[in-house]
Amino acid sequence: MSRLLIGGSWVDGESVDELTEKYRGTTYGQMQVASPEQVDAAVAGALEGISASKLTPYQRYKILLATARLVEERREHLISLLRDEAGFTRADGENEVSRCIQTLELSADEARRLNGNLVPMLSAANASDRMGFTIHAPRGVICAITPFNSPLNTLAHKVAPALAGGNAVLIKPSSYTPLCAVELCKALLDAGLPSGLLALVHGPGGRIGRQLLADQRIAYYAFTGSTQVGREIQQAAGLRGTQLELGSIASTIVCDDADFTRAIPKILNAGFRKAGQVCTSVQRLLVQRNILDDFVPLLIAAVEALKVGDPSDPETIIGPMISQAHAERAQNWVEEAVAGGARILTGGKREGSIVQPTVLTDVQESMKVYCEEIFAPVLSVIPFDTDDEAVERANASPYGLAAGLFTSNLHRALRMSQAMRFGGVHVNEASSARVDAMPFGGVKDSGFGREGPAYAIREMTEERLITISY
């Protein structure tokens, strides 16, 4: 049962939604839906919690570290839950839990070392007998709105740095994956976090999200999701702080001097893990024309060797998408592309919520599979001739979250990566390469602000100047 956490207590909502397992469609749980009054009470409770909190940075460190240990102890339960809620395979679930643990540990470290700077006051005229320094103070209530495709680690990337910085957090998770949020909250509370510093509400984003945006008591919004919703959040937030990790059409470039044995496994993982439902999944695979005949057959053979189907089978690499409707939409886009002249090199079929890993070629720039985020296990092979052409095609998108580049030439790597307008460019890695300690975020329509505990904690606190005359 996915209950609400309001004012330090677990409570029922105004109604109940059934939760269905993503592969077989059977019911595995329920979600309590919050009323408008309960959402209001959740914000009020978080405000009271932050007002009453006396936690020191060391205590916050200890709580987050203890939470990481509890998540590790509950690993098997969480992997099972991720399979039911998100359709994750064993490998995807293991990775999600391991990264959540790492994010909690990194955030714990940041709680201890969050510090300001000494201001060189004496470097200015008429500033003798005066000193100045900065500190990082909590903002207040941080609202975390999170997606279904990383229901544990993305949530940890918002909640843990916020708590490390001394804030209270109100969580609105995806209605597809509410139980993972419940489990993370339970771990935090069991680790000793004062219950008033955490609130959790479930329900439709259109109603609850808008109510949260209208509530001026919330100081900061951390959101991962679509660019359309991100724009709404930014407009509603006004002068309040936001961290927005939004849409993407990720490109990975394979140059003619690339190491195929290194590139292909990384491209497969980046294109098809979590059934391609990752904002940095490879969607445009730019391959230099003079290696197409050698590279593409190896890629197709590797794709066709991937096991697809039941996520409870430990051998399965690609499981179901989050819903049959999402899978049908992806299939429709592929069919539209084929009708417009694209060719399917492998895949292209769907069974229920399972979409076979699909590789297309001969795609046109006007096709949805090229110019819109497909968020499915579908990638398009796009030939290029020159480095400048590859960079230009990768940059030709309203989005700019992450990109990959495979080459064995350091000069080429540095020249191309510096010309690519993305939040992150990964050389000899695919577009979805990520270490949780690094700054993660985009440019252009992919949003702004950075995840990564060391970076997020500074965005989730206010830098305050203190001067002293003596």
XYZ file of C-alpha atoms in Angstrom, residues 46-417:
372
model
C 7.110 20.389 6.051
C 7.256 24.052 7.056
C 6.759 23.116 10.685
C 9.405 20.446 10.342
C 12.033 22.831 9.016
C 11.193 25.372 11.730
C 11.662 22.770 14.436
C 14.741 21.081 13.013
C 17.974 21.320 14.993
C 19.955 18.762 12.989
C 23.649 19.545 12.648
C 25.563 18.812 9.456
C 27.153 15.825 11.184
C 23.759 14.438 12.169
C 22.511 14.841 8.612
C 25.616 12.988 7.428
C 24.933 10.121 9.828
C 21.267 9.856 8.827
C 22.007 9.761 5.093
C 24.780 7.232 5.592
C 22.465 5.046 7.685
C 19.821 5.338 4.960
C 22.314 4.048 2.406
C 22.973 0.992 4.613
C 19.236 0.325 4.972
C 18.731 0.546 1.208
C 21.514 -2.002 0.794
C 19.855 -4.314 3.349
C 16.552 -4.003 1.469
C 18.104 -4.488 -1.954
C 16.171 -7.623 -2.935
C 12.823 -6.152 -1.929
C 13.566 -2.992 -3.910
C 14.660 -4.930 -7.016
C 11.398 -6.894 -6.886
C 9.450 -3.666 -6.496
C 11.269 -2.037 -9.415
C 10.373 -5.035 -11.578
C 6.663 -4.685 -10.760
C 6.451 -0.881 -10.775
C 8.755 0.045 -13.642
C 9.207 -3.240 -15.544
C 12.931 -3.262 -14.743
C 15.005 -6.317 -15.523
C 17.254 -7.745 -12.830
C 20.249 -5.864 -14.232
C 18.353 -2.557 -14.385
C 17.065 -3.036 -10.841
C 20.508 -3.883 -9.476
C 21.943 -0.789 -11.118
C 19.155 1.446 -9.836
C 19.578 0.307 -6.235
C 23.387 0.481 -6.341
C 23.316 4.003 -7.737
C 20.757 5.098 -5.130
C 23.121 3.886 -2.405
C 25.996 5.797 -3.973
C 23.915 8.973 -4.257
C 22.984 8.760 -0.576
C 26.628 8.245 0.391
C 27.804 11.157 -1.753
C 25.112 13.395 -0.281
C 26.111 12.369 3.236
C 29.677 13.498 2.504
C 28.438 16.825 1.161
C 26.450 17.478 4.349
C 29.730 17.538 6.272
C 31.687 19.732 3.917
C 29.180 22.361 2.792
C 31.013 25.592 3.412
C 31.224 29.153 2.221
C 34.156 31.401 1.327
C 36.195 34.106 2.939
C 35.598 37.377 1.095
C 38.773 39.454 0.482
C 37.285 42.615 1.981
C 40.677 44.258 2.484
C 41.280 44.260 -1.265
C 38.869 47.201 -1.540
C 39.518 50.793 -0.528
C 38.085 52.004 2.777
C 37.433 48.460 4.022
C 39.981 48.291 6.830
C 38.834 46.709 10.076
C 36.206 44.722 8.253
C 35.882 41.043 7.332
C 33.355 39.072 5.338
C 32.456 35.456 4.659
C 29.643 33.475 3.087
C 27.611 30.550 4.386
C 25.096 28.229 2.735
C 21.738 28.342 4.498
C 18.706 26.086 3.855
C 16.098 27.412 1.425
C 13.182 25.861 3.325
C 10.767 23.427 1.678
C 12.102 21.738 -1.472
C 9.484 20.130 -3.746
C 10.793 17.071 -5.620
C 8.740 15.948 -8.639
C 10.142 12.753 -10.120
C 9.570 10.436 -13.137
C 8.890 6.727 -13.549
C 12.060 5.768 -15.389
C 14.411 6.120 -12.404
C 12.034 5.984 -9.445
C 14.677 5.411 -6.794
C 17.933 7.061 -7.867
C 16.485 10.188 -9.466
C 14.439 10.658 -6.304
C 17.582 10.225 -4.195
C 19.356 12.839 -6.344
C 16.753 15.380 -5.275
C 15.895 14.341 -1.727
C 19.355 13.524 -0.374
C 21.153 16.796 -1.332
C 18.127 18.778 -0.152
C 18.249 17.105 3.269
C 22.042 17.359 3.369
C 21.634 21.129 2.962
C 19.262 21.334 5.922
C 15.962 21.611 4.036
C 12.637 19.827 4.367
C 11.435 17.894 1.306
C 7.977 17.327 -0.151
C 7.906 14.493 -2.705
C 5.478 14.062 -5.590
C 6.550 10.875 -7.413
C 5.208 9.500 -10.667
C 1.866 7.752 -10.243
C 3.362 4.816 -12.165
C 5.989 4.231 -9.459
C 4.769 5.477 -6.055
C 5.948 2.558 -3.928
C 9.642 3.178 -4.556
C 9.187 6.657 -3.088
C 7.433 5.147 -0.066
C 10.337 2.755 0.481
C 12.944 5.517 0.300
C 10.949 7.593 2.784
C 10.710 4.598 5.135
C 14.461 4.096 4.942
C 15.122 7.766 5.764
C 12.751 7.694 8.728
C 14.130 4.375 9.982
C 17.600 5.917 9.774
C 16.552 8.648 12.200
C 15.381 11.533 10.023
C 12.830 13.630 11.940
C 9.521 12.818 10.276
C 8.552 16.478 9.934
C 11.339 17.017 7.401
C 9.730 14.688 4.874
C 6.333 14.678 3.156
C 4.976 12.450 0.397
C 1.822 12.923 -1.673
C 0.456 10.816 -4.534
C -1.979 11.558 -7.306
C -2.421 13.074 -10.762
C 0.294 15.529 -11.696
C -2.132 17.845 -13.458
C -4.002 18.521 -10.216
C -1.467 18.020 -7.447
C 1.453 19.441 -9.393
C -0.400 22.664 -10.141
C -1.449 23.011 -6.512
C 2.153 22.612 -5.392
C 3.327 25.186 -7.942
C 0.759 27.689 -6.735
C 1.831 27.290 -3.096
C 4.181 30.183 -2.331
C 5.411 28.440 0.832
C 7.540 26.144 -1.330
C 10.978 27.664 -1.892
C 12.428 25.478 -4.637
C 11.350 22.901 -7.236
C 13.520 20.008 -8.430
C 11.895 18.365 -11.447
C 12.762 15.662 -13.954
C 10.338 15.201 -16.834
C 9.125 16.663 -20.097
C 10.138 20.048 -21.456
C 6.474 21.047 -21.699
C 5.884 20.510 -17.983
C 9.257 22.072 -17.189
C 8.166 25.285 -18.884
C 4.985 25.323 -16.778
C 7.012 24.859 -13.614
C 9.434 27.629 -14.507
C 6.641 30.066 -15.329
C 4.755 29.265 -12.127
C 7.858 29.332 -9.920
C 8.675 32.907 -10.856
C 11.585 34.119 -8.741
C 11.722 30.924 -6.713
C 14.518 28.473 -7.456
C 14.222 25.575 -9.904
C 16.317 22.678 -11.112
C 14.886 21.292 -14.351
C 16.149 18.147 -16.069
C 13.967 17.953 -19.164
C 13.609 16.313 -22.568
C 16.374 15.075 -24.820
C 17.201 13.611 -28.204
C 20.576 12.053 -27.456
C 23.188 11.543 -30.150
C 26.221 9.302 -30.135
C 28.887 9.687 -32.844
C 31.047 6.799 -34.086
C 34.098 8.008 -36.022
C 36.030 5.864 -38.464
C 38.896 5.373 -36.000
C 36.615 4.126 -33.195
C 37.196 0.856 -31.368
C 34.146 -1.209 -32.389
C 34.576 -3.708 -29.572
C 34.349 -0.840 -27.084
C 31.654 1.145 -28.814
C 28.998 -1.463 -29.607
C 28.375 -2.816 -26.065
C 28.176 0.720 -24.705
C 25.775 1.809 -27.454
C 23.539 -1.198 -26.808
C 23.432 -0.479 -23.097
C 22.748 3.201 -23.677
C 20.103 2.594 -26.323
C 18.138 -0.239 -24.772
C 18.511 -0.415 -20.980
C 15.273 0.305 -19.167
C 13.587 -0.407 -22.513
C 15.083 2.775 -23.925
C 13.180 4.896 -21.409
C 16.114 7.061 -20.369
C 16.482 10.720 -21.282
C 20.040 10.064 -22.480
C 19.274 6.853 -24.432
C 20.944 6.785 -27.845
C 18.310 7.896 -30.351
C 20.512 9.243 -33.148
C 23.516 7.030 -33.878
C 25.789 8.960 -36.228
C 28.213 6.590 -37.984
C 30.924 7.722 -40.397
C 29.974 6.597 -43.875
C 33.212 4.810 -44.712
C 32.746 2.317 -41.838
C 29.006 1.677 -42.240
C 29.424 -1.647 -44.031
C 31.713 -2.956 -41.293
C 30.056 -1.420 -38.245
C 26.325 -1.855 -38.857
C 26.307 -5.683 -39.307
C 28.196 -6.051 -36.019
C 25.728 -3.720 -34.318
C 22.702 -5.610 -35.680
C 24.121 -8.987 -34.637
C 24.686 -7.685 -31.115
C 21.156 -6.246 -30.922
C 19.591 -9.496 -32.086
C 21.477 -11.403 -29.381
C 19.729 -9.435 -26.619
C 17.084 -11.376 -24.720
C 13.737 -9.583 -24.605
C 10.692 -10.330 -22.463
C 9.865 -11.235 -18.870
C 11.837 -8.972 -16.490
C 11.692 -11.648 -13.785
C 14.008 -13.813 -15.922
C 17.566 -12.880 -14.873
C 18.749 -13.396 -18.474
C 16.377 -10.748 -19.855
C 18.071 -7.536 -20.972
C 15.051 -5.621 -22.315
C 11.776 -5.736 -20.430
C 8.428 -3.975 -20.894
C 7.834 -0.287 -21.324
C 5.966 1.523 -18.578
C 2.573 0.890 -20.239
C 1.055 -0.596 -23.356
C -0.012 2.889 -24.435
C 3.620 4.036 -24.388
C 4.629 0.962 -26.396
C 1.867 1.530 -28.953
C 2.944 5.127 -29.399
C 6.556 4.043 -30.077
C 5.380 1.423 -32.570
C 3.246 4.014 -34.356
C 6.252 6.307 -34.736
C 8.291 3.479 -36.241
C 5.481 2.598 -38.656
C 5.135 6.256 -39.683
C 8.871 6.389 -40.380
C 8.739 3.230 -42.495
C 5.794 4.609 -44.429
C 7.934 7.679 -45.147
C 10.855 5.661 -46.504
C 12.835 4.539 -43.443
C 14.058 0.924 -43.298
C 14.004 -1.413 -40.310
C 17.349 -3.179 -39.911
C 16.119 -5.210 -36.948
C 13.149 -5.211 -34.582
C 10.100 -3.099 -35.300
C 7.658 -5.474 -33.589
C 5.593 -5.093 -30.427
C 3.817 -7.552 -28.156
C 1.795 -5.889 -25.422
C 4.094 -3.483 -23.621
C 7.226 -5.143 -25.026
C 8.873 -3.358 -27.956
C 11.603 -5.302 -29.715
C 14.931 -3.414 -29.827
C 14.713 -1.600 -33.132
C 17.353 -0.121 -35.420
C 16.278 2.106 -38.310
C 18.110 3.657 -41.219
C 17.219 6.035 -44.075
C 15.353 8.259 -41.629
C 14.460 11.826 -42.556
C 14.793 14.884 -40.342
C 11.024 15.442 -40.381
C 10.247 11.993 -38.931
C 9.235 11.759 -35.267
C 11.850 9.063 -34.666
C 14.433 11.715 -35.565
C 13.065 15.052 -34.351
C 11.060 14.079 -31.231
C 12.081 12.128 -28.139
C 10.906 8.546 -28.694
C 11.719 7.258 -25.165
C 11.672 3.646 -26.337
C 14.196 0.973 -27.471
C 14.515 2.512 -30.943
C 17.610 4.077 -32.474
C 18.340 5.389 -35.955
C 21.637 4.941 -37.792
C 22.560 8.183 -39.568
C 25.625 8.318 -41.858
C 27.992 11.290 -41.950
C 31.105 12.141 -43.930
C 33.025 14.799 -42.006
C 33.513 15.602 -38.333
C 31.939 19.013 -38.789
C 28.855 17.406 -40.331
C 28.528 15.018 -37.384
C 28.753 17.854 -34.876
C 26.282 19.940 -36.845
C 23.741 17.094 -37.002
C 24.111 16.324 -33.297
C 23.650 19.992 -32.426
C 20.631 20.340 -34.740
C 18.108 19.757 -31.996
C 16.262 21.991 -29.564
C 17.626 19.740 -26.811
C 21.101 19.472 -25.340
C 21.368 17.027 -22.451
C 24.130 14.551 -23.297
C 26.057 13.097 -26.224
C 28.609 10.359 -26.835
C 31.652 10.307 -29.121
C 33.814 7.340 -30.075
C 37.266 8.055 -31.518
C 40.851 6.992 -30.817
C 42.259 10.403 -31.780
C 42.672 12.775 -28.828
C 42.906 15.890 -31.010
C 39.688 14.906 -32.786
C 37.952 14.162 -29.472
C 38.816 17.521 -27.932
C 37.985 19.537 -31.047
C 34.614 17.848 -31.609
C 33.509 17.677 -27.978
